[in-house]
Tab-separated table of C-alpha atoms in Angstrom:
chain	number	residue	atom	x	y	z
E	203	MET	CA	110.917	30.156	115.566
E	204	HIS	CA	107.240	29.904	115.701
E	205	ILE	CA	105.743	32.482	113.627
E	206	PRO	CA	101.569	33.034	114.642
E	207	LEU	CA	100.048	34.073	111.089
E	208	ARG	CA	95.744	34.371	111.175
E	209	LEU	CA	94.411	34.981	107.986
E	210	THR	CA	90.772	34.194	105.962
E	211	LEU	CA	91.615	32.086	103.408
E	212	ASN	CA	88.813	32.008	100.285
E	213	GLY	CA	86.524	33.147	103.618
E	214	GLN	CA	87.924	30.372	106.041
E	215	ALA	CA	89.238	31.555	109.374
E	216	ARG	CA	92.469	29.800	108.893
E	217	GLU	CA	95.095	29.951	111.753
E	218	ILE	CA	98.933	29.220	110.621
E	219	VAL	CA	101.857	28.504	112.103
E	220	LEU	CA	105.105	29.842	110.161
E	221	ASP	CA	108.894	27.760	110.706
E	222	ASP	CA	110.409	30.266	108.939
E	223	PRO	CA	109.969	34.449	107.999
E	224	ARG	CA	110.655	34.047	104.653
E	225	VAL	CA	108.265	31.855	103.709
E	226	THR	CA	106.430	33.420	100.755
E	227	LEU	CA	103.160	33.611	100.654
E	228	LEU	CA	103.213	31.340	96.940
E	229	ASP	CA	104.993	28.454	98.828
E	230	LEU	CA	102.518	28.587	101.915
E	231	LEU	CA	99.916	28.327	99.342
E	232	ARG	CA	101.167	25.318	97.427
E	233	GLU	CA	103.110	23.346	99.580
E	234	ARG	CA	101.627	23.991	102.990
E	235	LEU	CA	98.201	24.358	101.989
E	236	GLY	CA	98.076	22.603	98.986
E	237	LEU	CA	96.406	25.105	96.833
E	238	THR	CA	98.175	24.726	93.940
E	239	GLY	CA	96.451	27.329	91.199
E	240	ALA	CA	98.682	30.102	91.973
E	241	LYS	CA	101.378	28.959	89.877
E	242	LYS	CA	105.548	29.659	90.473
E	243	GLY	CA	106.271	30.253	86.823
E	244	CYS	CA	109.332	33.496	86.889
E	245	ASP	CA	109.333	33.825	91.366
E	246	ARG	CA	110.636	36.902	90.205
E	247	GLY	CA	107.126	38.871	89.794
E	248	GLN	CA	107.707	39.111	86.221
E	249	CYS	CA	104.466	36.368	84.795
E	250	GLY	CA	101.808	36.823	87.234
E	251	ALA	CA	101.206	32.785	87.177
E	252	CYS	CA	100.508	33.367	90.958
E	253	THR	CA	98.352	36.166	91.302
E	254	VAL	CA	96.136	36.574	93.958
E	255	LEU	CA	93.762	38.403	95.646
E	256	VAL	CA	94.699	40.182	98.979
E	257	ASP	CA	92.423	42.257	100.677
E	258	GLY	CA	91.185	42.458	97.152
E	259	ARG	CA	93.882	43.794	95.825
E	260	ARG	CA	96.113	41.832	93.210
E	261	ILE	CA	99.518	40.861	94.134
E	262	ASN	CA	102.138	38.003	92.898
E	263	ALA	CA	102.293	35.976	95.824
E	264	CYS	CA	105.831	34.954	94.926
E	265	LEU	CA	106.832	38.554	96.036
E	266	THR	CA	104.302	38.653	98.906
E	267	LEU	CA	105.933	36.974	102.902
E	268	ALA	CA	103.545	35.131	104.186
E	269	VAL	CA	104.124	36.904	107.408
E	270	SER	CA	103.428	40.028	106.388
E	271	LEU	CA	99.983	39.235	105.783
E	272	ASP	CA	98.512	38.407	109.242
E	273	GLY	CA	95.028	39.651	109.798
E	274	ALA	CA	94.595	39.630	105.784
E	275	GLU	CA	91.673	38.343	103.225
E	276	ILE	CA	93.320	36.362	100.499
E	277	LEU	CA	91.208	34.719	97.871
E	278	THR	CA	92.936	32.209	95.309
E	279	ILE	CA	91.395	31.028	92.126
E	280	GLU	CA	90.175	27.788	94.125
E	281	GLY	CA	87.869	30.603	96.502
E	282	LEU	CA	86.378	32.348	93.530
E	283	ALA	CA	83.764	29.986	92.603
E	284	GLU	CA	80.830	29.282	94.842
E	285	GLY	CA	79.929	25.664	94.535
E	286	ASP	CA	79.363	24.347	90.769
E	287	ARG	CA	78.760	28.041	90.223
E	288	LEU	CA	81.242	29.594	88.327
E	289	HIS	CA	82.420	32.922	88.732
E	290	PRO	CA	81.832	35.194	85.585
E	291	VAL	CA	85.248	35.829	84.645
E	292	GLN	CA	85.637	32.149	84.550
E	293	ALA	CA	82.290	31.900	82.752
E	294	ALA	CA	83.839	34.327	80.379
E	295	PHE	CA	87.275	32.894	80.133
E	296	ILE	CA	85.394	29.161	78.897
E	297	ALA	CA	82.852	31.015	76.995
E	298	HIS	CA	85.339	33.128	74.695
E	299	ASP	CA	88.428	30.383	75.012
E	300	GLY	CA	90.357	32.428	77.015
E	301	PHE	CA	93.364	29.590	77.508
E	302	GLN	CA	95.248	27.075	75.754
E	303	CYS	CA	97.827	25.297	77.814
E	304	GLY	CA	96.012	26.614	80.783
E	305	PHE	CA	99.287	27.428	83.099
E	306	CYS	CA	98.620	30.910	83.633
E	307	THR	CA	94.908	30.728	83.372
E	308	PRO	CA	94.303	30.562	87.371
E	309	GLY	CA	96.707	33.933	87.419
E	310	GLN	CA	94.897	35.778	84.702
E	311	ILE	CA	91.697	34.597	85.680
E	312	MET	CA	92.800	36.664	89.186
E	313	SER	CA	93.781	39.162	87.511
E	314	ALA	CA	90.978	39.990	85.786
E	315	VAL	CA	88.449	39.585	89.042
E	316	GLY	CA	91.059	42.512	90.299
E	317	LEU	CA	90.785	44.521	87.368
E	318	ILE	CA	87.544	44.368	87.061
E	319	ARG	CA	86.400	45.092	91.133
E	320	GLU	CA	88.769	48.117	90.897
E	321	GLY	CA	86.562	49.524	88.340
E	322	GLN	CA	89.468	49.408	85.969
E	323	ALA	CA	88.420	47.112	83.470
E	324	GLY	CA	86.056	48.953	81.077
E	325	THR	CA	84.895	47.419	77.615
E	326	ASP	CA	88.498	49.549	76.070
E	327	PRO	CA	90.462	47.146	74.632
E	328	GLU	CA	93.431	48.934	75.715
E	329	ARG	CA	92.589	49.698	78.989
E	330	ILE	CA	92.239	46.143	79.741
E	331	ARG	CA	95.253	45.651	78.213
E	332	GLU	CA	96.955	47.642	80.323
E	333	GLY	CA	95.466	46.445	83.208
E	334	MET	CA	96.779	42.952	82.180
E	335	SER	CA	99.674	44.101	81.099
E	336	GLY	CA	102.034	41.729	84.294
E	337	ASN	CA	100.410	38.781	83.485
E	338	LEU	CA	102.048	36.845	80.936
E	339	CYS	CA	100.991	33.740	78.141
E	340	ARG	CA	103.243	31.660	77.152
E	341	CYS	CA	100.483	29.944	74.035
E	342	GLY	CA	99.024	33.591	73.299
E	343	ALA	CA	95.735	33.463	74.368
E	344	TYR	CA	95.322	37.041	74.442
E	345	ALA	CA	92.414	37.836	72.046
E	346	GLY	CA	90.479	35.208	74.141
E	347	ILE	CA	91.767	36.553	77.611
E	348	LEU	CA	90.539	40.076	76.150
E	349	ASP	CA	87.318	39.033	75.137
E	350	ALA	CA	86.728	37.222	78.126
E	351	VAL	CA	87.729	40.465	80.354
E	352	GLN	CA	85.469	42.822	78.254
E	353	GLU	CA	83.146	40.275	79.062
E	354	ALA	CA	82.339	39.971	82.741
E	355	SER	CA	83.330	43.395	82.780
E	356	ARG	CA	80.063	44.650	80.807
E	357	PRO	CA	77.376	45.401	83.787
E	358	THR	CA	74.803	42.701	82.814
E	359	GLY	CA	76.996	39.704	83.678
E	360	GLN	CA	75.905	37.561	80.779
E	361	VAL	CA	78.568	36.153	78.874
E	362	GLU	CA	78.514	35.061	75.361
E	363	GLN	CA	80.184	33.210	73.466
E	364	ARG	CA	82.667	33.953	71.360
E	365	GLU	CA	81.515	33.072	67.417
E	366	ASP	CA	84.493	31.343	66.528
E	367	ALA	CA	85.450	29.766	69.535
E	368	ALA	CA	82.229	27.067	68.994
């Protein structure tokens, strides 16, 4: 069985032929296309390590069948920066020490980007916590993550480093 799939992946048109309709987007990205930024954490949609943007919306790639995305626009962590210029959320995560081991970081960043694009972030800590609640960090870097999302949500787009992160 051959299933043609057309999508825009990180700004590039791609044509892929799937052999199995049960392939998840996460497995397609990691195993077939070599994009390993989205992580396979729980494989049940509970941890958010596999978060990517599909047509601008945050999704868990481990729960999404690739075959259902024909014609979709997919953005992964690999497509977020513009050349050597980091996306403001990536820069904010670095400035605010929003990671420790780094395993959840790509999913956290993609979720934060989606939250901000949806207009749901603002700078209210509780609102951000709620919006990011689908992304877990086993290391407990939540304070830095919260600071990073607040910083990236500011209209100035300027990222300031946390005083205690230096």
